[in-house]
mmCIF file of C-alpha atoms in Angstrom:
data_model
loop_
_atom_site.group_PDB
_atom_site.id
_atom_site.type_symbol
_atom_site.label_atom_id
_atom_site.label_comp_id
_atom_site.label_asym_id
_atom_site.label_seq_id
_atom_site.Cartn_x
_atom_site.Cartn_y
_atom_site.Cartn_z
ATOM 1 C CA MET A 9 -0.276 -0.285 -0.013
ATOM 2 C CA LEU A 10 1.399 3.319 -0.876
ATOM 3 C CA THR A 11 2.101 5.923 1.812
ATOM 4 C CA ARG A 12 1.110 9.338 2.031
ATOM 5 C CA TRP A 13 3.524 11.156 0.207
ATOM 6 C CA SER A 14 2.864 8.692 -2.806
ATOM 7 C CA ARG A 15 -0.884 9.521 -2.489
ATOM 8 C CA ALA A 16 -0.346 12.883 -2.360
ATOM 9 C CA ILE A 17 2.308 12.995 -4.652
ATOM 10 C CA SER A 18 0.312 11.146 -7.300
ATOM 11 C CA GLN A 19 -2.670 13.459 -6.462
ATOM 12 C CA PHE A 20 -0.239 16.757 -7.191
ATOM 13 C CA GLY A 21 0.603 15.441 -10.410
ATOM 14 C CA ARG A 22 -3.070 16.267 -11.846
ATOM 15 C CA VAL A 23 -3.136 19.603 -10.190
ATOM 16 C CA ASN A 24 -3.412 22.240 -12.461
ATOM 17 C CA SER A 25 -2.180 26.012 -12.532
ATOM 18 C CA GLU A 26 -5.067 27.594 -11.173
ATOM 19 C CA LEU A 27 -5.456 24.829 -8.114
ATOM 20 C CA GLY A 28 -1.866 25.838 -7.633
ATOM 21 C CA ARG A 29 -2.231 29.261 -7.508
ATOM 22 C CA GLN A 30 -5.314 28.826 -5.056
ATOM 23 C CA LEU A 31 -3.064 26.729 -2.412
ATOM 24 C CA CYS A 32 -0.290 29.491 -2.687
ATOM 25 C CA SER A 33 -2.820 32.181 -1.316
ATOM 26 C CA LEU A 34 -3.498 29.809 1.457
ATOM 27 C CA HIS A 35 0.049 29.551 2.189
ATOM 28 C CA CYS A 36 0.373 33.614 2.315
ATOM 29 C CA ARG A 37 -2.110 33.774 4.913
ATOM 30 C CA ASP A 38 -0.959 31.045 6.880
ATOM 31 C CA TYR A 39 2.723 32.503 7.018
ATOM 32 C CA SER A 40 1.217 35.480 9.003
ATOM 33 C CA LYS A 41 1.720 32.883 11.811
ATOM 34 C CA VAL A 42 4.855 31.264 10.866
ATOM 35 C CA ALA A 43 6.744 34.842 10.485
ATOM 36 C CA ALA A 44 5.586 35.384 14.085
ATOM 37 C CA ILE A 45 8.543 33.179 14.776
ATOM 38 C CA ALA A 46 11.239 35.853 13.437
ATOM 39 C CA GLU A 47 9.574 38.630 12.037
ATOM 40 C CA PRO A 48 11.526 40.727 9.584
ATOM 41 C CA PRO A 49 10.947 44.430 9.259
ATOM 42 C CA ALA A 50 8.023 45.898 7.595
ATOM 43 C CA ASP A 51 10.005 47.507 5.002
ATOM 44 C CA LYS A 52 12.403 44.831 3.353
ATOM 45 C CA LEU A 53 15.187 46.332 1.637
ATOM 46 C CA TYR A 54 17.011 43.851 -0.833
ATOM 47 C CA ASN A 55 20.447 45.434 -0.517
ATOM 48 C CA VAL A 56 22.072 43.263 -2.982
ATOM 49 C CA ASN A 57 25.898 42.249 -2.675
ATOM 50 C CA ASP A 58 28.070 44.487 -4.812
ATOM 51 C CA GLN A 59 30.110 41.421 -5.508
ATOM 52 C CA VAL A 60 27.221 39.640 -6.913
ATOM 53 C CA ASN A 61 26.318 40.316 -9.896
ATOM 54 C CA LEU A 62 22.711 38.533 -10.223
ATOM 55 C CA ASN A 63 22.075 39.246 -14.238
ATOM 56 C CA LYS A 64 24.967 36.996 -15.174
ATOM 57 C CA MET A 65 23.811 33.939 -12.383
ATOM 58 C CA PHE A 66 22.582 30.800 -13.466
ATOM 59 C CA TRP A 67 22.525 30.757 -17.211
ATOM 60 C CA SER A 68 25.122 28.364 -17.754
ATOM 61 C CA LYS A 69 24.095 24.749 -19.453
ATOM 62 C CA PRO A 70 22.680 22.383 -16.947
ATOM 63 C CA HIS A 71 24.840 19.327 -15.673
ATOM 64 C CA SER A 72 24.487 16.515 -13.774
ATOM 65 C CA LEU A 73 25.292 17.077 -9.911
ATOM 66 C CA ALA A 74 26.433 13.579 -9.435
ATOM 67 C CA LEU A 75 29.995 13.532 -7.150
ATOM 68 C CA ALA A 76 33.108 12.054 -9.132
ATOM 69 C CA PRO A 77 33.939 9.063 -8.104
ATOM 70 C CA ASP A 78 36.875 10.409 -6.044
ATOM 71 C CA SER A 79 34.983 13.104 -4.053
ATOM 72 C CA GLN A 80 35.875 13.636 -0.678
ATOM 73 C CA PHE A 81 31.987 13.852 -0.086
ATOM 74 C CA ARG A 82 30.937 10.781 -1.301
ATOM 75 C CA VAL A 83 29.322 8.669 1.189
ATOM 76 C CA GLU A 84 29.516 4.875 0.578
ATOM 77 C CA ASP A 85 28.011 1.924 2.649
ATOM 78 C CA PRO A 86 30.632 -0.173 4.538
ATOM 79 C CA GLN A 87 31.940 -3.195 2.673
ATOM 80 C CA TYR A 88 32.134 -6.246 5.129
ATOM 81 C CA GLU A 89 33.599 -9.167 4.800
ATOM 82 C CA GLY A 90 32.737 -12.674 6.280
ATOM 83 C CA PHE A 91 31.489 -13.047 9.753
ATOM 84 C CA LYS A 92 31.042 -9.461 10.051
ATOM 85 C CA ARG A 93 28.913 -9.302 7.001
ATOM 86 C CA ALA A 94 26.973 -11.860 7.687
ATOM 87 C CA ILE A 95 25.962 -10.481 11.128
ATOM 88 C CA PHE A 96 25.199 -6.869 9.568
ATOM 89 C CA LYS A 97 23.184 -9.448 7.067
ATOM 90 C CA LEU A 98 21.276 -10.507 9.825
ATOM 91 C CA MET A 99 20.520 -7.290 11.433
ATOM 92 C CA LEU A 100 19.014 -6.221 7.910
ATOM 93 C CA PHE A 101 22.000 -3.473 7.233
ATOM 94 C CA TYR A 102 21.540 -4.323 3.590
ATOM 95 C CA SER A 103 18.082 -4.681 3.192
ATOM 96 C CA LYS A 104 16.120 -2.208 0.921
ATOM 97 C CA GLN A 105 14.435 -0.434 3.469
ATOM 98 C CA SER A 106 17.698 0.390 5.460
ATOM 99 C CA LYS A 107 19.550 1.535 2.287
ATOM 100 C CA SER A 108 16.353 3.660 1.476
ATOM 101 C CA ILE A 109 16.861 5.325 4.837
ATOM 102 C CA ARG A 110 20.604 5.912 4.918
ATOM 103 C CA GLY A 111 20.594 7.477 1.492
ATOM 104 C CA ALA A 112 17.167 9.553 2.493
ATOM 105 C CA ASN A 113 19.429 10.554 5.661
ATOM 106 C CA VAL A 114 22.471 11.629 3.063
ATOM 107 C CA ILE A 115 19.570 13.431 0.620
ATOM 108 C CA TYR A 116 18.782 15.415 3.525
ATOM 109 C CA ARG A 117 22.189 16.333 4.625
ATOM 110 C CA ARG A 118 22.563 17.745 0.822
ATOM 111 C CA VAL A 119 19.386 20.028 1.105
ATOM 112 C CA VAL A 120 20.491 21.476 4.522
ATOM 113 C CA HIS A 121 23.836 21.759 3.839
ATOM 114 C CA GLN A 122 22.455 24.393 0.555
ATOM 115 C CA VAL A 123 19.904 26.195 3.181
ATOM 116 C CA ASP A 124 21.972 26.479 6.083
ATOM 117 C CA ARG A 125 24.954 28.049 4.690
ATOM 118 C CA PRO A 126 25.027 31.765 4.078
ATOM 119 C CA ALA A 127 25.675 31.897 0.982
ATOM 120 C CA ILE A 128 22.414 31.323 -0.119
ATOM 121 C CA TYR A 129 20.984 34.241 2.266
ATOM 122 C CA ASP A 130 23.993 36.767 0.511
ATOM 123 C CA VAL A 131 23.226 35.596 -3.377
ATOM 124 C CA PHE A 132 19.488 36.070 -2.842
ATOM 125 C CA SER A 133 19.617 39.067 -0.167
ATOM 126 C CA LEU A 134 17.452 37.396 1.800
ATOM 127 C CA GLU A 135 17.179 37.795 5.945
ATOM 128 C CA LYS A 136 18.004 34.292 7.706
ATOM 129 C CA THR A 137 15.162 34.050 9.754
ATOM 130 C CA PHE A 138 13.057 30.892 10.240
ATOM 131 C CA LYS A 139 10.155 31.865 7.237
ATOM 132 C CA THR A 140 13.173 32.443 5.018
ATOM 133 C CA THR A 141 15.046 29.338 6.101
ATOM 134 C CA PHE A 142 12.022 27.121 6.016
ATOM 135 C CA SER A 143 10.877 28.127 2.587
ATOM 136 C CA LEU A 144 14.346 27.599 1.228
ATOM 137 C CA LEU A 145 13.822 23.642 2.942
ATOM 138 C CA VAL A 146 10.701 23.512 1.223
ATOM 139 C CA ILE A 147 12.083 24.168 -2.322
ATOM 140 C CA HIS A 148 14.879 21.907 -2.184
ATOM 141 C CA MET A 149 13.157 18.844 -0.823
ATOM 142 C CA TRP A 150 10.694 19.759 -3.842
ATOM 143 C CA LEU A 151 13.848 19.942 -5.745
ATOM 144 C CA CYS A 152 14.652 16.189 -4.532
ATOM 145 C CA LEU A 153 11.085 15.170 -4.688
ATOM 146 C CA ARG A 154 10.281 16.094 -8.161
ATOM 147 C CA ARG A 155 13.552 14.513 -9.113
ATOM 148 C CA LEU A 156 12.723 11.131 -7.458
ATOM 149 C CA LYS A 157 9.339 10.837 -8.601
ATOM 150 C CA GLN A 158 10.517 10.390 -12.292
ATOM 151 C CA GLU A 159 11.940 7.025 -11.066
ATOM 152 C CA GLY A 160 8.399 5.765 -10.401
ATOM 153 C CA LYS A 161 7.218 4.167 -7.640
ATOM 154 C CA GLU A 162 10.838 3.119 -6.039
ATOM 155 C CA GLY A 163 11.610 6.928 -6.222
ATOM 156 C CA VAL A 164 8.001 8.071 -4.457
ATOM 157 C CA GLU A 165 8.867 5.458 -1.645
ATOM 158 C CA LEU A 166 12.370 6.988 -1.086
ATOM 159 C CA GLY A 167 10.962 10.329 -1.383
ATOM 160 C CA GLN A 168 8.573 9.231 1.872
ATOM 161 C CA TYR A 169 11.458 8.337 4.191
ATOM 162 C CA LEU A 170 12.856 11.730 2.782
ATOM 163 C CA TYR A 171 9.918 13.648 3.860
ATOM 164 C CA GLU A 172 9.901 11.891 7.016
ATOM 165 C CA ILE A 173 13.103 12.941 8.135
ATOM 166 C CA TYR A 174 12.787 16.683 7.025
ATOM 167 C CA ASN A 175 9.346 16.671 9.150
ATOM 168 C CA HIS A 176 11.469 15.596 12.365
ATOM 169 C CA ASP A 177 13.872 18.437 11.508
ATOM 170 C CA VAL A 178 11.508 21.070 10.943
ATOM 171 C CA GLU A 179 9.738 19.945 14.651
ATOM 172 C CA LEU A 180 13.175 20.230 16.090
ATOM 173 C CA ARG A 181 13.940 23.728 14.081
ATOM 174 C CA VAL A 182 10.321 24.787 15.318
ATOM 175 C CA SER A 183 11.400 23.831 19.118
ATOM 176 C CA LYS A 184 14.333 25.539 18.856
ATOM 177 C CA ALA A 185 13.313 29.043 17.707
ATOM 178 C CA GLY A 186 11.308 28.477 20.817
ATOM 179 C CA VAL A 187 7.833 26.881 20.221
ATOM 180 C CA ASN A 188 6.751 24.606 22.584
ATOM 181 C CA LEU A 189 3.340 25.327 23.205
ATOM 182 C CA LEU A 190 0.770 24.037 20.582
ATOM 183 C CA LEU A 191 3.878 22.616 18.524
ATOM 184 C CA ILE A 192 1.311 19.846 17.251
ATOM 185 C CA LYS A 193 -0.959 22.630 15.739
ATOM 186 C CA TRP A 194 2.272 24.615 14.277
ATOM 187 C CA MET A 195 3.569 21.360 12.626
ATOM 188 C CA LYS A 196 -0.266 20.840 10.874
ATOM 189 C CA ASP A 197 0.168 24.744 10.057
ATOM 190 C CA LEU A 198 3.570 23.911 8.419
ATOM 191 C CA GLU A 199 2.724 20.754 6.730
ATOM 192 C CA LYS A 200 -0.071 22.703 4.908
ATOM 193 C CA ILE A 201 2.183 25.303 3.610
ATOM 194 C CA PHE A 202 4.476 22.316 2.254
ATOM 195 C CA TYR A 203 2.077 20.685 0.360
ATOM 196 C CA GLY A 204 0.743 24.506 -0.868
ATOM 197 C CA ASN A 205 4.219 25.138 -1.910
ATOM 198 C CA ILE A 206 4.986 22.418 -3.572
ATOM 199 C CA VAL A 207 1.757 22.407 -5.561
ATOM 200 C CA ALA A 208 2.163 26.023 -6.389
ATOM 201 C CA TYR A 209 6.102 25.195 -7.573
ATOM 202 C CA ASP A 210 4.808 21.858 -9.607
ATOM 203 C CA ALA A 211 1.809 23.956 -11.535
ATOM 204 C CA ALA A 212 4.768 26.529 -11.973
ATOM 205 C CA MET A 213 6.650 23.985 -14.084
ATOM 206 C CA LEU A 214 4.156 23.046 -16.498
ATOM 207 C CA PRO A 215 4.592 23.898 -20.193
ATOM 208 C CA GLU A 216 1.090 25.841 -19.967
ATOM 209 C CA ALA A 217 2.322 28.072 -17.445
ATOM 210 C CA LYS A 218 2.867 31.678 -17.701
ATOM 211 C CA GLN A 219 6.390 32.713 -18.431
ATOM 212 C CA ASP A 220 6.748 34.657 -15.039
ATOM 213 C CA GLU A 221 4.742 32.139 -12.716
ATOM 214 C CA LEU A 222 7.652 30.524 -11.353
ATOM 215 C CA GLN A 223 9.262 33.675 -10.028
ATOM 216 C CA ASN A 224 6.043 34.877 -8.800
ATOM 217 C CA VAL A 225 5.622 31.954 -6.480
ATOM 218 C CA ILE A 226 8.663 32.109 -5.269
ATOM 219 C CA TRP A 227 8.434 35.875 -4.533
ATOM 220 C CA ARG A 228 5.153 34.880 -2.811
ATOM 221 C CA ASN A 229 6.473 32.206 -1.183
ATOM 222 C CA VAL A 230 10.214 33.137 -0.194
ATOM 223 C CA PHE A 231 10.499 37.221 -0.241
ATOM 224 C CA SER A 232 6.945 38.291 0.266
ATOM 225 C CA ASP A 233 5.718 39.140 3.800
ATOM 226 C CA ASP A 234 2.371 41.330 2.679
ATOM 227 C CA GLY A 235 0.595 38.670 0.685
ATOM 228 C CA THR A 236 1.436 40.660 -2.497
ATOM 229 C CA SER A 237 1.329 38.575 -5.800
ATOM 230 C CA THR A 238 4.197 39.877 -7.603
ATOM 231 C CA PRO A 239 7.691 41.158 -7.025
ATOM 232 C CA SER A 240 8.438 44.476 -5.538
ATOM 233 C CA ASP A 241 10.834 46.578 -7.976
ATOM 234 C CA ALA A 242 13.452 46.509 -4.870
ATOM 235 C CA ALA A 243 13.039 42.779 -4.973
ATOM 236 C CA LEU A 244 12.846 41.811 -8.928
ATOM 237 C CA LEU A 245 16.891 40.792 -9.371
ATOM 238 C CA PRO A 246 16.969 38.746 -6.688
ATOM 239 C CA VAL A 247 13.310 36.700 -7.070
ATOM 240 C CA GLN A 248 14.347 36.578 -11.306
ATOM 241 C CA ALA A 249 17.748 35.042 -10.128
ATOM 242 C CA MET A 250 16.152 32.333 -7.988
ATOM 243 C CA SER A 251 13.757 31.577 -10.384
ATOM 244 C CA ARG A 252 16.251 30.709 -12.697
ATOM 245 C CA TYR A 253 18.343 28.969 -10.078
ATOM 246 C CA VAL A 254 15.442 26.896 -9.275
ATOM 247 C CA ARG A 255 14.572 25.624 -12.895
ATOM 248 C CA ARG A 256 18.830 25.149 -13.655
ATOM 249 C CA GLU A 257 18.786 22.998 -10.381
ATOM 250 C CA SER A 258 15.746 20.965 -11.434
ATOM 251 C CA ASN A 259 17.312 20.590 -14.919
ATOM 252 C CA CYS A 260 20.755 19.761 -13.082
ATOM 253 C CA LEU A 261 18.942 17.315 -11.072
ATOM 254 C CA SER A 262 17.353 15.688 -14.126
ATOM 255 C CA PHE A 263 21.006 15.000 -15.794
ATOM 256 C CA THR A 264 21.534 13.269 -12.202
ATOM 257 C CA ASP A 265 21.696 9.400 -12.236
ATOM 258 C CA LYS A 266 19.725 7.089 -10.065
ATOM 259 C CA GLU A 267 22.599 5.512 -8.438
ATOM 260 C CA ALA A 268 23.551 8.939 -7.238
ATOM 261 C CA MET A 269 20.193 10.639 -6.369
ATOM 262 C CA PHE A 270 19.183 7.116 -4.402
ATOM 263 C CA SER A 271 22.759 7.082 -2.616
ATOM 264 C CA GLY A 272 22.407 10.987 -1.657
ATOM 265 C CA ASN A 273 25.732 11.511 -3.729
ATOM 266 C CA PHE A 274 25.148 14.431 -5.371
ATOM 267 C CA MET A 275 25.236 18.364 -4.399
ATOM 268 C CA PHE A 276 23.660 21.280 -5.277
ATOM 269 C CA THR A 277 25.208 23.831 -7.357
ATOM 270 C CA SER A 278 27.841 25.557 -4.835
ATOM 271 C CA LEU A 279 26.941 29.268 -4.565
ATOM 272 C CA GLY A 280 30.194 29.923 -2.088
ATOM 273 C CA SER A 281 31.543 31.714 -5.324
ATOM 274 C CA THR A 282 29.735 34.918 -6.618
ATOM 275 C CA THR A 283 30.668 33.444 -10.333
ATOM 276 C CA ALA A 284 28.362 30.349 -9.172
ATOM 277 C CA GLY A 285 26.694 29.439 -12.663
ATOM 278 C CA THR A 286 27.570 32.571 -14.718
ATOM 279 C CA VAL A 287 27.641 31.938 -18.563
#
């Protein structure tokens, strides 16, 4: 029997652009509660780093994000032999479920590595608050789940393990932010936002979606605090750059082979250099 995520993702595949926009509007209303954890200033200024030329970023040709065989960042299962291997096999260490859980943990570590580093906030001129971090977690989770879904039922099942790890991490982040009362209610609100976001992102990537649909969804989900539907003039450059980044990462993940995805042996494009993704 398929898990909850499996049922949800199959439903999302049939959602049209209009429903995505409706659920995104739900997300904007709910974020008024979420932003209370770390409310940013009302008049937000997007001071673009002078060393970052956003107009030139994320235009390069997509390529596989799989790590090279000799990469120091690769994670491999230990290869035991003889008696030790037999013991680990009896403990189901090499079972499909165990391997999937280990793979999902590594995938989520890749997501957290990208989202928790200062570079992504510097490049896109974002203040690091609970809201922005959560929004970026959702985007990168969506990118991974979207790619895993391309592998059929096996990928969807791995996506469920990934979602459960993400959900546990978000609960810890909410508690760390000082929310201990009504934690279950908070988690339900955040779950609703998560699903609303990924429906909106999926809808924005459909061939029939408007050209600026993705950047408008990113504006509402990541940048906006007032529920407006299109980017302000001050935020236009960072929003457009993030839209290109998201499309490019999605295309790069499509070029990333199944083994690299399932084992977590890939890394998102590094934003540590201001020349990342330039032409």
